[in-house]
PDB file of C-alpha atoms in Angstrom:
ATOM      1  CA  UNK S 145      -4.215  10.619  13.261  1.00 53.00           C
ATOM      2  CA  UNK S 146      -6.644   7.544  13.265  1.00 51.00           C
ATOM      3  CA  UNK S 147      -7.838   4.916  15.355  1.00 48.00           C
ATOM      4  CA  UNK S 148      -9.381   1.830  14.263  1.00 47.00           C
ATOM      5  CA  UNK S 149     -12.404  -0.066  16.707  1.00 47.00           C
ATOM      6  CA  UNK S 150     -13.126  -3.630  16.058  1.00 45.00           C
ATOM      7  CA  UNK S 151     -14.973  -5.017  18.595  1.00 48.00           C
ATOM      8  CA  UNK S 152     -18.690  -3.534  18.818  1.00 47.00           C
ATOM      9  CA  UNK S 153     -19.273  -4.096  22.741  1.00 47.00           C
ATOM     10  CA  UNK S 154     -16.894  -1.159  23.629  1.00 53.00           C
ATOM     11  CA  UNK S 155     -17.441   0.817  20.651  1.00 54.00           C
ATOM     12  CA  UNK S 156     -19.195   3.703  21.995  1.00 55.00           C
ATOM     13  CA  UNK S 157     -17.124   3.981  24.702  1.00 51.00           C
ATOM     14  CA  UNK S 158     -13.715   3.487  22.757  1.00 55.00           C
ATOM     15  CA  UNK S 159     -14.646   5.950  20.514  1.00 56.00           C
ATOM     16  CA  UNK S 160     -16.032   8.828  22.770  1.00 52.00           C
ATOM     17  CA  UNK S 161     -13.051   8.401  24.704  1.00 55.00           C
ATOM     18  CA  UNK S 162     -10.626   8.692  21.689  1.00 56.00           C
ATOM     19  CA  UNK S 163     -12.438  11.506  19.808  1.00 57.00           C
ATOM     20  CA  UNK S 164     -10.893  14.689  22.268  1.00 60.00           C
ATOM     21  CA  UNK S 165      -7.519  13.370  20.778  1.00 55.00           C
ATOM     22  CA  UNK S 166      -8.203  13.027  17.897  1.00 55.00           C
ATOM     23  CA  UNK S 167      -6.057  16.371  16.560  1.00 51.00           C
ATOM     24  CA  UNK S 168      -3.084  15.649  17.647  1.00 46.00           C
ATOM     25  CA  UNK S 169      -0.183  18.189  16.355  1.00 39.00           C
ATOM     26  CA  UNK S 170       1.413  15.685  13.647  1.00 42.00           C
ATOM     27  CA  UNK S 171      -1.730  15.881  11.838  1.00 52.00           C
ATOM     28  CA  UNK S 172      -4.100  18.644  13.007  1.00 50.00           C
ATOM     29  CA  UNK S 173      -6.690  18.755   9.760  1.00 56.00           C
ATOM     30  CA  UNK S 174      -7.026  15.401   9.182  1.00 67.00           C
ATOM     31  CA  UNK S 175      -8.249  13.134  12.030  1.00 69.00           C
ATOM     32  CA  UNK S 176     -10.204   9.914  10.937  1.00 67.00           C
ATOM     33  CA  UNK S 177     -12.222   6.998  12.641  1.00 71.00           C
ATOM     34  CA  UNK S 178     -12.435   3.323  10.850  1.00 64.00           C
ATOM     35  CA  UNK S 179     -14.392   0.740  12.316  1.00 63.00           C
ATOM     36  CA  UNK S 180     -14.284  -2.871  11.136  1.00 62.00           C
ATOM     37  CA  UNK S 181     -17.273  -4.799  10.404  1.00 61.00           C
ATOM     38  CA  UNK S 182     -18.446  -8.196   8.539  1.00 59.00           C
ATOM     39  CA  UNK S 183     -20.648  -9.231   6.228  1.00 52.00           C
ATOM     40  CA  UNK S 184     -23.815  -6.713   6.253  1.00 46.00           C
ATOM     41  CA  UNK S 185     -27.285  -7.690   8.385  1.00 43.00           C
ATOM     42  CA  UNK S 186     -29.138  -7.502   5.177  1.00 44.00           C
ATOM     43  CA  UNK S 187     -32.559  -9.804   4.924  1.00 40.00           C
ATOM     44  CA  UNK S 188     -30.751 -12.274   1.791  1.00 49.00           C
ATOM     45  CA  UNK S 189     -27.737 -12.578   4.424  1.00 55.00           C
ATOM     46  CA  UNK S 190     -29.582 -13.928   7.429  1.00 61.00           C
ATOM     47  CA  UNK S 191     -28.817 -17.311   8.641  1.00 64.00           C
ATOM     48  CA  UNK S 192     -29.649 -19.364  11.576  1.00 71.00           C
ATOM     49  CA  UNK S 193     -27.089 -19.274  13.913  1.00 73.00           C
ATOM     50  CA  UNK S 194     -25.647 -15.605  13.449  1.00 74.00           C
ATOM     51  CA  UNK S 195     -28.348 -13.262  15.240  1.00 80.00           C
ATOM     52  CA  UNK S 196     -25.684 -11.533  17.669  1.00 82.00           C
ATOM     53  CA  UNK S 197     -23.654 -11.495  14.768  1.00 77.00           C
ATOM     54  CA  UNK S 198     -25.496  -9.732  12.484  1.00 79.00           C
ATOM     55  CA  UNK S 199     -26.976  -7.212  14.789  1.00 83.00           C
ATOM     56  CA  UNK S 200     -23.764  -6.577  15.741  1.00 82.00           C
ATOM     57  CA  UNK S 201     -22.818  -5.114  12.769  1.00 82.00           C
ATOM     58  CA  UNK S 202     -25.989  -3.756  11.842  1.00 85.00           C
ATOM     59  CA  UNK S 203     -25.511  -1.964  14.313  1.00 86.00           C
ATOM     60  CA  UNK S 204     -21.691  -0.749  14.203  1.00 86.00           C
ATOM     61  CA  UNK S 205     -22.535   0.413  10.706  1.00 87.00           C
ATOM     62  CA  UNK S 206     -25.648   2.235  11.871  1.00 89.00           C
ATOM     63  CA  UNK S 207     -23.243   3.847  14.802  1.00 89.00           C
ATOM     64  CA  UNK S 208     -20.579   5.188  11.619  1.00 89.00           C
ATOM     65  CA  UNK S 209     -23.683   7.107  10.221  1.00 92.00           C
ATOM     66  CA  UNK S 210     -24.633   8.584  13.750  1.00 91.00           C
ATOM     67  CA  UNK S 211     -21.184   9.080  14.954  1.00 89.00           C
ATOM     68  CA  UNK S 212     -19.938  10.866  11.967  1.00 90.00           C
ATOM     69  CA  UNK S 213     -22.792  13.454  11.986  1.00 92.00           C
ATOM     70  CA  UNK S 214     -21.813  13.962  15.831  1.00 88.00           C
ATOM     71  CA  UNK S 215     -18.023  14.402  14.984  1.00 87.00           C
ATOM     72  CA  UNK S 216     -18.261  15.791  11.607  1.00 90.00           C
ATOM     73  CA  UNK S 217     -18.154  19.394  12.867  1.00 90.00           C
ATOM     74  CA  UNK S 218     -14.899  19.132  14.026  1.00 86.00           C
ATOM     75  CA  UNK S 219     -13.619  17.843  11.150  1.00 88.00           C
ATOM     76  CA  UNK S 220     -13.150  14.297  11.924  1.00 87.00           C
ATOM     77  CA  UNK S 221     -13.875  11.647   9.603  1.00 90.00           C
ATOM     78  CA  UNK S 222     -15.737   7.994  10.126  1.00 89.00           C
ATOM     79  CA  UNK S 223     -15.640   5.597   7.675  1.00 90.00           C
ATOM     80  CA  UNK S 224     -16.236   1.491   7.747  1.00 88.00           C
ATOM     81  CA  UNK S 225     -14.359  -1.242   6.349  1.00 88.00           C
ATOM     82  CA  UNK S 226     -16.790  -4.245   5.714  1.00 88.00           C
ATOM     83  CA  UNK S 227     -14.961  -7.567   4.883  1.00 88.00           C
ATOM     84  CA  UNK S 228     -15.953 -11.052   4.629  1.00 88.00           C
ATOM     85  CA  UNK S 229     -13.804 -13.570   5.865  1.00 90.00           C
ATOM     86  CA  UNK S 230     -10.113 -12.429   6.242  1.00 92.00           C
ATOM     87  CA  UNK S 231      -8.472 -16.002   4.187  1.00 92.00           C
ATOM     88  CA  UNK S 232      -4.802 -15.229   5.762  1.00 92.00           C
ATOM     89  CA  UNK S 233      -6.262 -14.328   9.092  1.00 91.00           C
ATOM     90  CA  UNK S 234      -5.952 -18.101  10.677  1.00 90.00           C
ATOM     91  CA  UNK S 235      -2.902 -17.725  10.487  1.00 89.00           C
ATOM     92  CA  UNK S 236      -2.094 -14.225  12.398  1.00 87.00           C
ATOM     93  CA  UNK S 237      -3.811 -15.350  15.494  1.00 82.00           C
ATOM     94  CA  UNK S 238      -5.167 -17.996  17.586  1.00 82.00           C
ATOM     95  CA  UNK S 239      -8.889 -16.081  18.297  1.00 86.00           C
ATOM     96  CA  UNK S 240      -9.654 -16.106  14.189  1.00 88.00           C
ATOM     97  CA  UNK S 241      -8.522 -19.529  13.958  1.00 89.00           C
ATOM     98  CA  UNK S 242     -10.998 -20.371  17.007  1.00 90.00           C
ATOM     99  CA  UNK S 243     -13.724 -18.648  15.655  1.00 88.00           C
ATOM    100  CA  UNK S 244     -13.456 -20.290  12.153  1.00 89.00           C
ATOM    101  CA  UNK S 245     -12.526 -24.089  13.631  1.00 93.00           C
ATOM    102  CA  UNK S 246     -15.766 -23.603  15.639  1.00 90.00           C
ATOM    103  CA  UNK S 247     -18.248 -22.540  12.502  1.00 88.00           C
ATOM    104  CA  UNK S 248     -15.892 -25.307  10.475  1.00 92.00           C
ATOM    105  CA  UNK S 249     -16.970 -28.185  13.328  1.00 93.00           C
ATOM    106  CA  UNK S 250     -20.457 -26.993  13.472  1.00 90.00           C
ATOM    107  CA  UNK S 251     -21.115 -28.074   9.556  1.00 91.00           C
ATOM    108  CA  UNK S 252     -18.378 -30.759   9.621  1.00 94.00           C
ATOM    109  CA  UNK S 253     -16.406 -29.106   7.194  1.00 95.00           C
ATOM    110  CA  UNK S 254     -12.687 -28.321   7.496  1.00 96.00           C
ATOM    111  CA  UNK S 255     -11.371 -24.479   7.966  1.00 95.00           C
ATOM    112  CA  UNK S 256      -9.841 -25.098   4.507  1.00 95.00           C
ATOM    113  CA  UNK S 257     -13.346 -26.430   3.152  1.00 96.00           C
ATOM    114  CA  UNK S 258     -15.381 -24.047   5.224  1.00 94.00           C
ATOM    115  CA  UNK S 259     -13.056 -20.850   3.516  1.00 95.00           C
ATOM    116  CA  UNK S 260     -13.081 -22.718   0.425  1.00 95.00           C
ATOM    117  CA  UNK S 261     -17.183 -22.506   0.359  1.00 93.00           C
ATOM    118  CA  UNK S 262     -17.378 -18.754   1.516  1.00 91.00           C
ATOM    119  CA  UNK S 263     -14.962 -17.757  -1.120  1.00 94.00           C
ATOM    120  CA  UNK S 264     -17.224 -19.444  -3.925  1.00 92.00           C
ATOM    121  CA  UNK S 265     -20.303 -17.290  -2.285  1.00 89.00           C
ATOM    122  CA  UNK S 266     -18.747 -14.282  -3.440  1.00 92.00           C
ATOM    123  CA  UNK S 267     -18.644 -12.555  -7.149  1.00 94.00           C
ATOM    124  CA  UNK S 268     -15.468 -12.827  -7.506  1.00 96.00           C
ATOM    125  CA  UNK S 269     -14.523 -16.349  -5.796  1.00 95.00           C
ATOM    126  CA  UNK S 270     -12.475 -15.410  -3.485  1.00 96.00           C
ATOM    127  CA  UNK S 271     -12.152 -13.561  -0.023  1.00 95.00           C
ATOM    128  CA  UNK S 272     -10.089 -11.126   0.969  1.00 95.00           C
ATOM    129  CA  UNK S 273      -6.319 -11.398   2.238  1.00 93.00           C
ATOM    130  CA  UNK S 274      -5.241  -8.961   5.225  1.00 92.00           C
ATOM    131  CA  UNK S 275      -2.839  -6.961   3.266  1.00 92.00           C
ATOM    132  CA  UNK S 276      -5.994  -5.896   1.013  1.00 94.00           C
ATOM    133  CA  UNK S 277      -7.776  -4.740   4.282  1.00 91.00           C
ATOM    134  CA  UNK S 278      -4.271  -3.161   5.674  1.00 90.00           C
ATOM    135  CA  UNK S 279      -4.365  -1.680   1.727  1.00 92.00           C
ATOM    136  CA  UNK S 280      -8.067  -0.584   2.128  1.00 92.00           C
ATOM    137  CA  UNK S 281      -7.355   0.992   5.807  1.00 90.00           C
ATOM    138  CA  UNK S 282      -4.403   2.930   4.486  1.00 89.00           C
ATOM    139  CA  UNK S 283      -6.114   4.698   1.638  1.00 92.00           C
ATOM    140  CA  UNK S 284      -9.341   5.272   3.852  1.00 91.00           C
ATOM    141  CA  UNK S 285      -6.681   7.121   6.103  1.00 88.00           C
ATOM    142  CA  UNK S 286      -4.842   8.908   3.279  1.00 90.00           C
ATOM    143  CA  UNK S 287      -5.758  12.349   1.671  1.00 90.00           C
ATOM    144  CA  UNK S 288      -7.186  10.839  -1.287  1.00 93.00           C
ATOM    145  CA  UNK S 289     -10.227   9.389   1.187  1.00 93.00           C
ATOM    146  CA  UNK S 290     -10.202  12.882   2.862  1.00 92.00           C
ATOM    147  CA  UNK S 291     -13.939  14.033   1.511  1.00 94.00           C
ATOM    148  CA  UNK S 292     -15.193  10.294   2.470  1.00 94.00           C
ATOM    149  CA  UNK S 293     -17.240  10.306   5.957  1.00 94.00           C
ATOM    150  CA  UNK S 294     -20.410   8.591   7.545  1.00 94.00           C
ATOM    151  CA  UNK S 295     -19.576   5.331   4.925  1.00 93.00           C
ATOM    152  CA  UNK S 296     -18.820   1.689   5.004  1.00 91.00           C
ATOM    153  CA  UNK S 297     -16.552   0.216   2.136  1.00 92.00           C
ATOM    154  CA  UNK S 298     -17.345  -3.206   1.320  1.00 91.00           C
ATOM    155  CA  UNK S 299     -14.264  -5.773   0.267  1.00 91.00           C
ATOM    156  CA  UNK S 300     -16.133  -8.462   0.467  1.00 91.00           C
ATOM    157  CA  UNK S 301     -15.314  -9.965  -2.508  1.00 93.00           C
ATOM    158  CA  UNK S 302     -19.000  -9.289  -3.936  1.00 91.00           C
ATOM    159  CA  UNK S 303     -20.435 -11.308  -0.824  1.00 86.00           C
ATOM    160  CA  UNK S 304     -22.757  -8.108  -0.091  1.00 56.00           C
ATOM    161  CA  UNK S 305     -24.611  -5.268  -1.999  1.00 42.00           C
ATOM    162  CA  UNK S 306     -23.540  -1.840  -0.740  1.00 37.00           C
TER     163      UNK S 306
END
């Protein structure tokens, strides 16, 4: 009954193309939308280096907003996930290992030393594991999450304000 976008180049495309299936007969009332973004392009957050970045997900959140009031109607749902780095995700796949050895390199830090320092930026001191975001996903999806549209959860780990 859900689809989940995570890349922001195709985004409006993915998703207008998804939405006319999105009531398919196993679960005709409840169709949903997640979208997966990072840390939030908020002014204390900016940082040489991450321009594409941030706008990027400035502007998937802003696209949540607008696409829910588009889809809302027809009683489909859009909510955001916004994490911080994903600790466990080096290890499920070469790209997030790439994309972590890279911004590791570029401040001669190790991925280990480079997760170790974004986990101390947050509240709590740590970041979050992919089973919390597969937890966080599930619930968004469930019927407890059912009156929840146009929003972005944050499971950062405090690294962001919401």
């Amino acid at each position: 009954c859900g689809a989940t976008s995570m890349r922001p180049a195709g985004l409006v495309t993915t998703t207008w193309g998804i939405t006319p299936r999105m009531r398919p007969l196993s679960c005709p009332s409840k169709p949903f939308i997640t979208e997966m973004t990072t840390i939030r392009a908020a002014a204390p957050m900016a940082m040489p280096g991450h321009l594409g970045h941030i706008v990027g997900c400035a502007g998937t959140e802003a696209f949540i907003k607008a696409f829910a009031s588009e889809v809302g109607p027809a009683n489909i749902r859009v909510v955001g996930v916004r994490s911080h780095a994903i600790v466990d995700a080096v290890t499920a796949g070469p790209y997030t290992g790439e994309i972590f050895s890279a911004k590791a390199q570029s401040m001669d830090l190790t991925v280990d030393q480079w997760l170790g320092g974004a986990a101390q930026s947050t509240m709590l001191a740590r970041l979050p594991t992919l089973a919390q975001i597969a937890e966080v996903m599930t619930f968004l999806a469930s019927d407890h999450a059912s009156a929840m549209t146009a929003t972005v959860v944050n499971i950062t780990g405090g690294a962001t304000h919401s």
